[in-house]
mmCIF file of C-alpha atoms in Angstrom:
data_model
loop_
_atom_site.group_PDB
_atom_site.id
_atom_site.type_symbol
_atom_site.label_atom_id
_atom_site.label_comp_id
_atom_site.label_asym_id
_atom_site.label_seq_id
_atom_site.Cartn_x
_atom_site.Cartn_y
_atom_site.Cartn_z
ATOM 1 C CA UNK A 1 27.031 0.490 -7.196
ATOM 2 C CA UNK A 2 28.639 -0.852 -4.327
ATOM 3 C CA UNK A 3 26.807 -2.712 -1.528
ATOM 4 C CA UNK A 4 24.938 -2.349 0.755
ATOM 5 C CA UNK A 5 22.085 0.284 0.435
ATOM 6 C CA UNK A 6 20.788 2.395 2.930
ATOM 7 C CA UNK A 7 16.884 2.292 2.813
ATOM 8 C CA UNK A 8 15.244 5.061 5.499
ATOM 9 C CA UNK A 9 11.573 5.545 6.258
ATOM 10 C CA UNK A 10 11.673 8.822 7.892
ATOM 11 C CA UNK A 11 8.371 9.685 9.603
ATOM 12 C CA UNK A 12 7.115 12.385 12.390
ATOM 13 C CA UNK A 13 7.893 10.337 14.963
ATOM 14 C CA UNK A 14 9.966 7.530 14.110
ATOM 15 C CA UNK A 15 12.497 6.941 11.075
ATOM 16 C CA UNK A 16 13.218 3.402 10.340
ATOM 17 C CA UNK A 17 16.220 2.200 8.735
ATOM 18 C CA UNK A 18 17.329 -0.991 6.946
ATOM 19 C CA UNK A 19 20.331 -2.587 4.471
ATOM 20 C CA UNK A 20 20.399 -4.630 1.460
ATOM 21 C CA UNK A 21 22.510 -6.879 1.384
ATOM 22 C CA UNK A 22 22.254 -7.975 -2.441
ATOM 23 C CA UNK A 23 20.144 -6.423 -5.504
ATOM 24 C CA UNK A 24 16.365 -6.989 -4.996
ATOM 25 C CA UNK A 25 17.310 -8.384 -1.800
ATOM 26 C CA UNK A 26 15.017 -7.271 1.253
ATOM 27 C CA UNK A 27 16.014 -4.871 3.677
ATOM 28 C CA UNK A 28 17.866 -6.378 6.528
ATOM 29 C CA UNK A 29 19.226 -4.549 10.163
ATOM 30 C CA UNK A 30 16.021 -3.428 10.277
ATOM 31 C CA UNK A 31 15.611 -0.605 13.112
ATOM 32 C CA UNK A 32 13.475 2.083 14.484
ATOM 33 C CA UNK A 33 15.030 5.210 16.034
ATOM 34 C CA UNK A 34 12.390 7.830 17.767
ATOM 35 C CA UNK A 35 13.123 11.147 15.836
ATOM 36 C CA UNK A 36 13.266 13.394 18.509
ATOM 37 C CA UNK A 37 15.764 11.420 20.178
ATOM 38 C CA UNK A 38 18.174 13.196 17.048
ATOM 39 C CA UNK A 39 18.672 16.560 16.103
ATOM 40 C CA UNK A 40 18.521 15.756 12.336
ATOM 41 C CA UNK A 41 18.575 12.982 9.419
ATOM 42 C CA UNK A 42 22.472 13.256 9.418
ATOM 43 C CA UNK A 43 22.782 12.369 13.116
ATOM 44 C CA UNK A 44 19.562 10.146 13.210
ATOM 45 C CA UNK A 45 21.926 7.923 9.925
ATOM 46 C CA UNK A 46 25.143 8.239 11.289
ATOM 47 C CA UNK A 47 23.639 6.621 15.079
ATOM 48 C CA UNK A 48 21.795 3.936 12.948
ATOM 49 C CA UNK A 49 25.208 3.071 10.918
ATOM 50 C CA UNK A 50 27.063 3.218 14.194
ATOM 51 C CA UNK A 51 24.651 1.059 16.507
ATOM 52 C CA UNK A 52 22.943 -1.285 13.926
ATOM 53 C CA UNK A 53 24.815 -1.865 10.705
ATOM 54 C CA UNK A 54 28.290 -2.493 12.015
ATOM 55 C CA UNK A 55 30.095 1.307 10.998
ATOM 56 C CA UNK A 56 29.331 0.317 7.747
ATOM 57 C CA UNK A 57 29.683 2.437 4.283
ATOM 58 C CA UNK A 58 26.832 2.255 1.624
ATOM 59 C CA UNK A 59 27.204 2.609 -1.839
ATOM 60 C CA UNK A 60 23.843 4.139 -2.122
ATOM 61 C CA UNK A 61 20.848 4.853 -0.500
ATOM 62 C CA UNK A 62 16.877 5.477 -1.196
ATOM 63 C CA UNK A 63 15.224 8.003 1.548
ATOM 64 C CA UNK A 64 11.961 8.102 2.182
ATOM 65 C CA UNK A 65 10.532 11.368 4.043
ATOM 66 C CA UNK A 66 6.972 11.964 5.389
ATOM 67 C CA UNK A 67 6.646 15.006 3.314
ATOM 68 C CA UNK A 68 7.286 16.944 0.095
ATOM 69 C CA UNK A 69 10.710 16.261 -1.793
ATOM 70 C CA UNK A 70 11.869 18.923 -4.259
ATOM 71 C CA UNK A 71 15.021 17.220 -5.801
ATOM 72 C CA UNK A 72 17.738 16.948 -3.261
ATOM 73 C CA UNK A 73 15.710 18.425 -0.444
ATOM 74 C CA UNK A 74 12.729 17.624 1.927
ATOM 75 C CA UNK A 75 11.033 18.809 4.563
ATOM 76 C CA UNK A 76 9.094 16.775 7.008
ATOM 77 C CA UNK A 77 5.784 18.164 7.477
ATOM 78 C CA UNK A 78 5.235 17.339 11.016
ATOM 79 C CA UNK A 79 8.757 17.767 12.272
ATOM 80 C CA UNK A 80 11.471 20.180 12.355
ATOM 81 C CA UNK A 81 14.052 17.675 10.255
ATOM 82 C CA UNK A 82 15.164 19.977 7.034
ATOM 83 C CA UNK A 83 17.904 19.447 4.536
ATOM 84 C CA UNK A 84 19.272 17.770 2.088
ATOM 85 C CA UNK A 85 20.143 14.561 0.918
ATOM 86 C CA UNK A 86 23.501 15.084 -0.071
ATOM 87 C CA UNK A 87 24.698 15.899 3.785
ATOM 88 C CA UNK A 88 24.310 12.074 4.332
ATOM 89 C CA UNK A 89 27.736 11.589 2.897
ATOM 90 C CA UNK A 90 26.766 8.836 1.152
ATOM 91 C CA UNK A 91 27.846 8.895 -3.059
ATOM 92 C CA UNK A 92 24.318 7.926 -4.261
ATOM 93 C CA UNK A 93 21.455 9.180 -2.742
ATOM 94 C CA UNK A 94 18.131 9.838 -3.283
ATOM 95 C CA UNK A 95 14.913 11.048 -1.663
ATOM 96 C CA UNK A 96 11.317 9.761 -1.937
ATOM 97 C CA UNK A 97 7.851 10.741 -0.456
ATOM 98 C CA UNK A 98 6.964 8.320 2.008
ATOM 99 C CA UNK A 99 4.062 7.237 0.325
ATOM 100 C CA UNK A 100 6.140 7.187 -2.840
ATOM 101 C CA UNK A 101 7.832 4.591 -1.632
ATOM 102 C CA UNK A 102 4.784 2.868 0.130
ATOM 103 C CA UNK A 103 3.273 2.687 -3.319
ATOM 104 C CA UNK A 104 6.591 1.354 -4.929
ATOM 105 C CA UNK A 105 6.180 -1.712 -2.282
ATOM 106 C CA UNK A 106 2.311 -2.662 -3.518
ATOM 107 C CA UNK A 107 3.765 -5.388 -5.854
ATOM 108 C CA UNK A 108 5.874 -7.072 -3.573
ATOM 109 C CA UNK A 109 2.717 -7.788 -0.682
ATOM 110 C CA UNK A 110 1.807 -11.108 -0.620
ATOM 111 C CA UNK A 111 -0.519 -13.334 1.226
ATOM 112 C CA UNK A 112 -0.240 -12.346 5.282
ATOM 113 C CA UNK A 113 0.863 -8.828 4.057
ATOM 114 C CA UNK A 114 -3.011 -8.214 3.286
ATOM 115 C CA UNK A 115 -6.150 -7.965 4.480
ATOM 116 C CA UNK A 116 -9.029 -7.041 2.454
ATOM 117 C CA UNK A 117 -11.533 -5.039 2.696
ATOM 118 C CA UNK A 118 -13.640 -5.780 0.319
ATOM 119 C CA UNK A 119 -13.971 -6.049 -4.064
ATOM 120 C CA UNK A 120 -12.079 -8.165 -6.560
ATOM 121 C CA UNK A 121 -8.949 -9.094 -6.217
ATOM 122 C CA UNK A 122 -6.313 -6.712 -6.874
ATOM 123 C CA UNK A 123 -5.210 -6.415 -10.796
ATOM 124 C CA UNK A 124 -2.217 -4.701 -12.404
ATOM 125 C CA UNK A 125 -3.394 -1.605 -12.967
ATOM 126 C CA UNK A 126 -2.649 1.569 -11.582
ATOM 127 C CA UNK A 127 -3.200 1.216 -8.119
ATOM 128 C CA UNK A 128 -3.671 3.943 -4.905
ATOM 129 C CA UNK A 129 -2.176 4.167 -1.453
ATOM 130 C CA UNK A 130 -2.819 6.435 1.720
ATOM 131 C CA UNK A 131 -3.073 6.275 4.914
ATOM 132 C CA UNK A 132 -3.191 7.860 8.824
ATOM 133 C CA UNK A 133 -0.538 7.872 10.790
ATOM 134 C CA UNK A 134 1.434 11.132 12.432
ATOM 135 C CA UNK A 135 -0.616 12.642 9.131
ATOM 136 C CA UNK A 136 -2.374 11.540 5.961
ATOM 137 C CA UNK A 137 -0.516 10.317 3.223
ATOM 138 C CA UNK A 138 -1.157 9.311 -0.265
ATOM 139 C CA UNK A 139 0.631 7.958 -3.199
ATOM 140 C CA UNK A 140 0.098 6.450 -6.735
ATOM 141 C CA UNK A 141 1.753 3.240 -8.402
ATOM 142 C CA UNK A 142 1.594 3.334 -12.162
ATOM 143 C CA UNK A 143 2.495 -0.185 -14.712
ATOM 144 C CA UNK A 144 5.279 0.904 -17.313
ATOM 145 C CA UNK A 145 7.093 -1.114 -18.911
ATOM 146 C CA UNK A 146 10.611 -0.869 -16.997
ATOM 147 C CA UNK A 147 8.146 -2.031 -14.042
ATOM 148 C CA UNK A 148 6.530 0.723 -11.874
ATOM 149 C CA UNK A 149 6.227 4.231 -11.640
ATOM 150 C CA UNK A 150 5.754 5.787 -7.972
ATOM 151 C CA UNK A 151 3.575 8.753 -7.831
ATOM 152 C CA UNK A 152 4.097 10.967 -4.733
ATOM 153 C CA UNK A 153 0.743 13.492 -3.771
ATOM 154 C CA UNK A 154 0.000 15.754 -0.886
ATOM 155 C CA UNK A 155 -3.952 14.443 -0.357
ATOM 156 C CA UNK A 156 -4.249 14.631 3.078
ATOM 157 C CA UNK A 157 -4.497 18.179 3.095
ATOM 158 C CA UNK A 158 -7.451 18.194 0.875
ATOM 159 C CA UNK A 159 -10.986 19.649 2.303
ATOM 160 C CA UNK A 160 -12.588 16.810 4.808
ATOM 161 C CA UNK A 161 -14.299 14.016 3.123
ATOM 162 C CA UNK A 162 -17.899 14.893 4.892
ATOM 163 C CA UNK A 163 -21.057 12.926 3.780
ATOM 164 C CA UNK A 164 -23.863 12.618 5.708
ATOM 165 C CA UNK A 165 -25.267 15.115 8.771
ATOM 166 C CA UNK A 166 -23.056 13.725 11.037
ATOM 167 C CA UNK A 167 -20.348 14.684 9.415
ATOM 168 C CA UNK A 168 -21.054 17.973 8.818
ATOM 169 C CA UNK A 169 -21.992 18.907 12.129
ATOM 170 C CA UNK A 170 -18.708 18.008 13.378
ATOM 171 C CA UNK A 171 -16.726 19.549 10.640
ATOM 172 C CA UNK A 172 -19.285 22.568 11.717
ATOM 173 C CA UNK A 173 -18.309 22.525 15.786
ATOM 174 C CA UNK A 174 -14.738 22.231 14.751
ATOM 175 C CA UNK A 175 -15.021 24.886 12.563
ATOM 176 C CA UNK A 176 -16.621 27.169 15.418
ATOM 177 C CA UNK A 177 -13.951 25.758 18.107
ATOM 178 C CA UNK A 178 -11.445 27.287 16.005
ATOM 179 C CA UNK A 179 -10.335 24.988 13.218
ATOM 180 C CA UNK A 180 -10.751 27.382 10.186
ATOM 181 C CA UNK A 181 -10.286 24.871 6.995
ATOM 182 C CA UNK A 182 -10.560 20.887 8.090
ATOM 183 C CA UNK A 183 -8.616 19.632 5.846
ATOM 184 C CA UNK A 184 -8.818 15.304 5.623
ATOM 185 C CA UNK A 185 -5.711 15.291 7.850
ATOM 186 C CA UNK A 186 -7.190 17.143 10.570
ATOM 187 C CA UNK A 187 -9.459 14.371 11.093
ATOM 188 C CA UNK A 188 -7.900 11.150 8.946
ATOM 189 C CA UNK A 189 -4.876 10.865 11.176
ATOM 190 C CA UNK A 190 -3.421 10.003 15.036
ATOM 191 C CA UNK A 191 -3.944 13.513 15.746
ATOM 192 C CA UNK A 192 -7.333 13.071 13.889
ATOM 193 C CA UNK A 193 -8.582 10.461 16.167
ATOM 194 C CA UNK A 194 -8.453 13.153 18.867
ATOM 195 C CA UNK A 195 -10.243 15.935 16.434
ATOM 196 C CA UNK A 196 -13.005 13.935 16.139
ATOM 197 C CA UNK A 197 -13.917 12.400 19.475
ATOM 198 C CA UNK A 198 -13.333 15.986 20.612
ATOM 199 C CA UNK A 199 -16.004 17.254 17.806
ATOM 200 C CA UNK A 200 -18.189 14.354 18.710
ATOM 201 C CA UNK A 201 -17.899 15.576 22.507
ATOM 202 C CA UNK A 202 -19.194 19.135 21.161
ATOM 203 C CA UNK A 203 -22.042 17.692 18.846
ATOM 204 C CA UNK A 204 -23.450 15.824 21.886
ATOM 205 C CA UNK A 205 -22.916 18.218 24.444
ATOM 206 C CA UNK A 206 -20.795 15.750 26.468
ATOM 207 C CA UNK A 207 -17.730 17.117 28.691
ATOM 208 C CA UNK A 208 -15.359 14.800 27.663
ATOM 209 C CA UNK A 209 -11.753 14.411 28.409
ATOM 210 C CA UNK A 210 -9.105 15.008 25.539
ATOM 211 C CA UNK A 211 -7.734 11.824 24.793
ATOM 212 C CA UNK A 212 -4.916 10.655 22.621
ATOM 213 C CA UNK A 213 -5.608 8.071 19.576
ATOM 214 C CA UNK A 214 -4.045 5.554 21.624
ATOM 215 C CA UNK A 215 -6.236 5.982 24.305
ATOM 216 C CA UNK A 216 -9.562 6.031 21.646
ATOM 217 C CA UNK A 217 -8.533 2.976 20.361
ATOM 218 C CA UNK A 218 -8.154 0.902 23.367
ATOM 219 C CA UNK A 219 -11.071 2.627 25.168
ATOM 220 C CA UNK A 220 -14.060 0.575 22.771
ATOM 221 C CA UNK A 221 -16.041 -0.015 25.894
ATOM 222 C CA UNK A 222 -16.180 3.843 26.065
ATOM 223 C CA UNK A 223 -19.659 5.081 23.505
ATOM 224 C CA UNK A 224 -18.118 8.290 22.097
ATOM 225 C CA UNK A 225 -14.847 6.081 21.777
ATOM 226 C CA UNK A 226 -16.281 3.537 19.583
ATOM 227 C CA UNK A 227 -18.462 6.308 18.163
ATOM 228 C CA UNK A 228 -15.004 8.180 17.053
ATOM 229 C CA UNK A 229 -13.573 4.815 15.333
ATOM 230 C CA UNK A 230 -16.751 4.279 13.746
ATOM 231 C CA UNK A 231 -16.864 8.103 12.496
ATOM 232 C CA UNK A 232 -13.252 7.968 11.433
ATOM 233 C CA UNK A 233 -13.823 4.373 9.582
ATOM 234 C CA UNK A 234 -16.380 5.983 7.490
ATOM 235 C CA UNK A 235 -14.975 9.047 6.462
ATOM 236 C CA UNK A 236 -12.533 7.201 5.445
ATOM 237 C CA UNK A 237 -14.237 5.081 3.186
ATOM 238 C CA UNK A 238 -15.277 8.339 1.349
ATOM 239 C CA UNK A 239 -11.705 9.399 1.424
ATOM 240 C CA UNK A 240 -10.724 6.289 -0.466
ATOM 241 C CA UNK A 241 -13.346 6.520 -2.810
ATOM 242 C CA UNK A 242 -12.111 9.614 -4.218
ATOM 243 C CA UNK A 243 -8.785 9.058 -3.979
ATOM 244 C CA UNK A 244 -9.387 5.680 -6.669
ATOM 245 C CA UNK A 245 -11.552 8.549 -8.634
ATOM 246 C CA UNK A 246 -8.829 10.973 -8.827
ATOM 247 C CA UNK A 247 -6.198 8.432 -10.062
ATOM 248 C CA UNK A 248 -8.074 5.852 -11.898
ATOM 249 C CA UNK A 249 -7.533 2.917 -9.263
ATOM 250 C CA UNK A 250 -8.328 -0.110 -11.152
ATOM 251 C CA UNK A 251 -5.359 -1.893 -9.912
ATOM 252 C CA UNK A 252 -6.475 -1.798 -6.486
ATOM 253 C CA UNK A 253 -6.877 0.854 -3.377
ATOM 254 C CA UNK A 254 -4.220 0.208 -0.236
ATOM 255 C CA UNK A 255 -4.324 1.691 3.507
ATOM 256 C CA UNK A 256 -1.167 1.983 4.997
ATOM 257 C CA UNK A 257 -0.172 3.983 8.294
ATOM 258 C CA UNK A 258 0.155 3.924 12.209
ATOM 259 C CA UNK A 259 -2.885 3.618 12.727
ATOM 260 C CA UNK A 260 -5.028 1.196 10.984
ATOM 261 C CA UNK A 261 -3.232 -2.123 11.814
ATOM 262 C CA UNK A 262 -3.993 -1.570 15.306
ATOM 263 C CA UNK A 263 -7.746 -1.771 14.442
ATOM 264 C CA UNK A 264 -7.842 -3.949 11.619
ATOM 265 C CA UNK A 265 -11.462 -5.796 13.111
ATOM 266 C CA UNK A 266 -12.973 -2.720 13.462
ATOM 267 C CA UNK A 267 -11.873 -1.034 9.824
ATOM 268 C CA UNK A 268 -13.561 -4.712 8.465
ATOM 269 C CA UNK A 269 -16.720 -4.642 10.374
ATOM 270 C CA UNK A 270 -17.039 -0.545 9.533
ATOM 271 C CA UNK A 271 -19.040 1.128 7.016
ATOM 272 C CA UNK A 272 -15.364 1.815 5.522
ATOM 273 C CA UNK A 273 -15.961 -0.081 2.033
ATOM 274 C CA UNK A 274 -19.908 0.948 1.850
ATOM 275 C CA UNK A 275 -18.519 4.699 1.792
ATOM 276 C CA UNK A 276 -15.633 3.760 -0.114
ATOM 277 C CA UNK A 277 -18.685 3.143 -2.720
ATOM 278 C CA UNK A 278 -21.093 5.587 -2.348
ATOM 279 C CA UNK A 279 -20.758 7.643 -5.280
ATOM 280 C CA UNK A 280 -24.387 8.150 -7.235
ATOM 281 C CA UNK A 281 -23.062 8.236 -10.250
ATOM 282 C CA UNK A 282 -19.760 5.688 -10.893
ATOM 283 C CA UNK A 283 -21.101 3.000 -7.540
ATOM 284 C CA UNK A 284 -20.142 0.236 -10.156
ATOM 285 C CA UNK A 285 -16.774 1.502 -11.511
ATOM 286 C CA UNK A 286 -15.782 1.787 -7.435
ATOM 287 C CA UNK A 287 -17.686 -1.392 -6.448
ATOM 288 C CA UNK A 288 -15.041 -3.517 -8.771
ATOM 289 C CA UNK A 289 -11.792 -1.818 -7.476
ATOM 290 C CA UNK A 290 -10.040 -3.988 -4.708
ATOM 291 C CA UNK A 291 -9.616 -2.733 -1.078
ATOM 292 C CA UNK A 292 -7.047 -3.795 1.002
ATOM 293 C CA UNK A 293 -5.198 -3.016 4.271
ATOM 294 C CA UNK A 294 -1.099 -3.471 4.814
ATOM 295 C CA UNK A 295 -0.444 -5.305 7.898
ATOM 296 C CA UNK A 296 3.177 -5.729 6.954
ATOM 297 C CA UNK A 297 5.833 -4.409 9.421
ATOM 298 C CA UNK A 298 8.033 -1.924 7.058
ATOM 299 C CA UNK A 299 6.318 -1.889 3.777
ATOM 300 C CA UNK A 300 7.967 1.274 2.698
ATOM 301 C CA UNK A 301 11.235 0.132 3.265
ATOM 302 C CA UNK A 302 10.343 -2.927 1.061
ATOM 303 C CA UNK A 303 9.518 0.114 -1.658
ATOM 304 C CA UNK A 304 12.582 1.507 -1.437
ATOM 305 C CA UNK A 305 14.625 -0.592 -1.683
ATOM 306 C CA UNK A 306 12.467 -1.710 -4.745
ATOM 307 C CA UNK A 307 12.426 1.240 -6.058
ATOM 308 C CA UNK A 308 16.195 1.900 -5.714
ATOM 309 C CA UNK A 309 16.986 -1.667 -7.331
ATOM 310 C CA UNK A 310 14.680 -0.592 -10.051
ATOM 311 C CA UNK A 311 16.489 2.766 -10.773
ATOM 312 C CA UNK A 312 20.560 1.305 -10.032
ATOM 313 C CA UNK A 313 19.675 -1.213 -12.592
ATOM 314 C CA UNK A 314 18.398 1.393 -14.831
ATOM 315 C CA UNK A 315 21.901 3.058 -14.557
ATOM 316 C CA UNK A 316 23.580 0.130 -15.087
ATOM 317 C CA UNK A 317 22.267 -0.429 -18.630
ATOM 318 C CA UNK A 318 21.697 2.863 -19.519
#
């Protein structure tokens, strides 16, 4: 397959684009473009070929959408981008969940890539991703024995992971502000940031401005502020925990997203990994499974373009 690649990591707000150069090679041109500067993928390719990669052609690419991917097709769940793949124009295509392709890049994190939050180190096995950012994502990464087998999910939109009374009377004064269902999302995400500090606002009785994530984060001096992050870090934890349930996560449980790099301290000092094992039955099956957070710049275009290495060279010899 002719080089380069086209690796994308298409998100709500940004999509991020790289080349590679050579096979297993890491993506290079790297580039953010804001989505809503572009009226589509298409248009949003076609600017990054024509102001980053030189008017270049490529043999193949590996897309990776913030969304759900049926075949040729996606949908980005919180944007208006629709399509398919094949309008790209480019011979080889293919599409990936974003956190597909953020669990395709696990293997390849070393060292500064890392910080952990707590347990072993992380093994082989099958392994777990998610993370808030624009929403809530979560993947899978299973050993076979070509390498490693992405698993795409739609978690986020599960029910909220509530725990203790504090929880639940937020969940409950969202619920009666008008948020029917809280899903995780609702409250595990940028937008969630602002969910909760406004539920926390309505469980104390405090008439408090609406503020943005950005704003919570960089407002710790602030008590329903650091209140929110401290909220959002533990429900979190819970979140985790039954994600690495669900799938089986001896290999290792990774956060990913927007958000969480920018408060890496605060995840670490949190009650994040004491939630992430408070399960009264299976505390000792979660206490050995590995935490860690990415702090790496564009993991999931590291995953695509692993995983699209992985499947050319399964062509090749097939």
């Amino acid at each position: 397959m002719s080089l380069p690649w086209l690796v994308a990591d298409v998100g709500g707000t940004n999509a991020r684009f790289g080349l590679v150069t050579e096979p297993g090679g890491q993506p290079e041109a790297v580039a953010v473009l804001a989505g809503a500067e572009h009226d589509g993928l298409p248009e949003a390719v076609a600017a990054y070929i024509a102001d980053h990669a030189g008017g270049v052609q490529p043999g193949a690419a590996c897309v990776a959408i913030a969304g759900p991917v049926e075949g040729d097709r996606y949908r980005l769940t919180n944007a208006g981008w629709t399509g398919s793949v094949r309008d790209l124009g480019i011979p080889n295509a293919w599409l990936l969940n974003d956190f597909e392709a953020l669990a395709a890049s696990l293997p390849y994190l070393r060292g500064d890539d890392l910080v952990s939050l707590g347990g072993p180190e992380p093994s082989r096995g099958v392994k777990a991703v998610l993370g808030p950012g624009t929403g809530l994502g979560v993947g899978g990464l299973v050993p076979a024995a070509e390498g490693w087998v992405p698993i795409p999910g739609e978690g986020g939109h599960v029910t909220a992971p509530v725990l203790d009374r504090r929880d639940h009377e937020i969940v409950r004064a969202l619920r009666a502000d008008g948020l029917e269902h809280v899903v995780a999302e609702h409250l595990l995400s940028g937008p969630g940031l602002s969910r909760l500090h406004r539920g926390l606002a309505l469980v104390h009785g405090t008439d408090a401005p609406a503020l943005s994530a950005s704003d919570i984060v960089t407002r710790m001096d602030d008590s329903l502020c650091a209140e929110t992050i401290e909220v959002f870090c533990a429900m979190l934890g819970t979140f985790a925990g039954n994600v690495a349930l669900t799938l089986g996560a001896r290999g290792g449980v990774y956060l990913g997203g927007g958000v969480l790099p920018r408060i890496v301290d605060r995840v670490r000092s949190s009650d994040f990994r004491r939630r992430f094992e408070a399960t009264p039955t299976l505390n000792d099956y979660l206490s050995g499974i590995a935490t860690a957070l990415i702090v790496a710049p564009q993991p999931a275009l590291t995953g695509a373009a692993a995983w699209l290495n992985q499947r050319l060279s399964t062509l090749e010899f097939a």
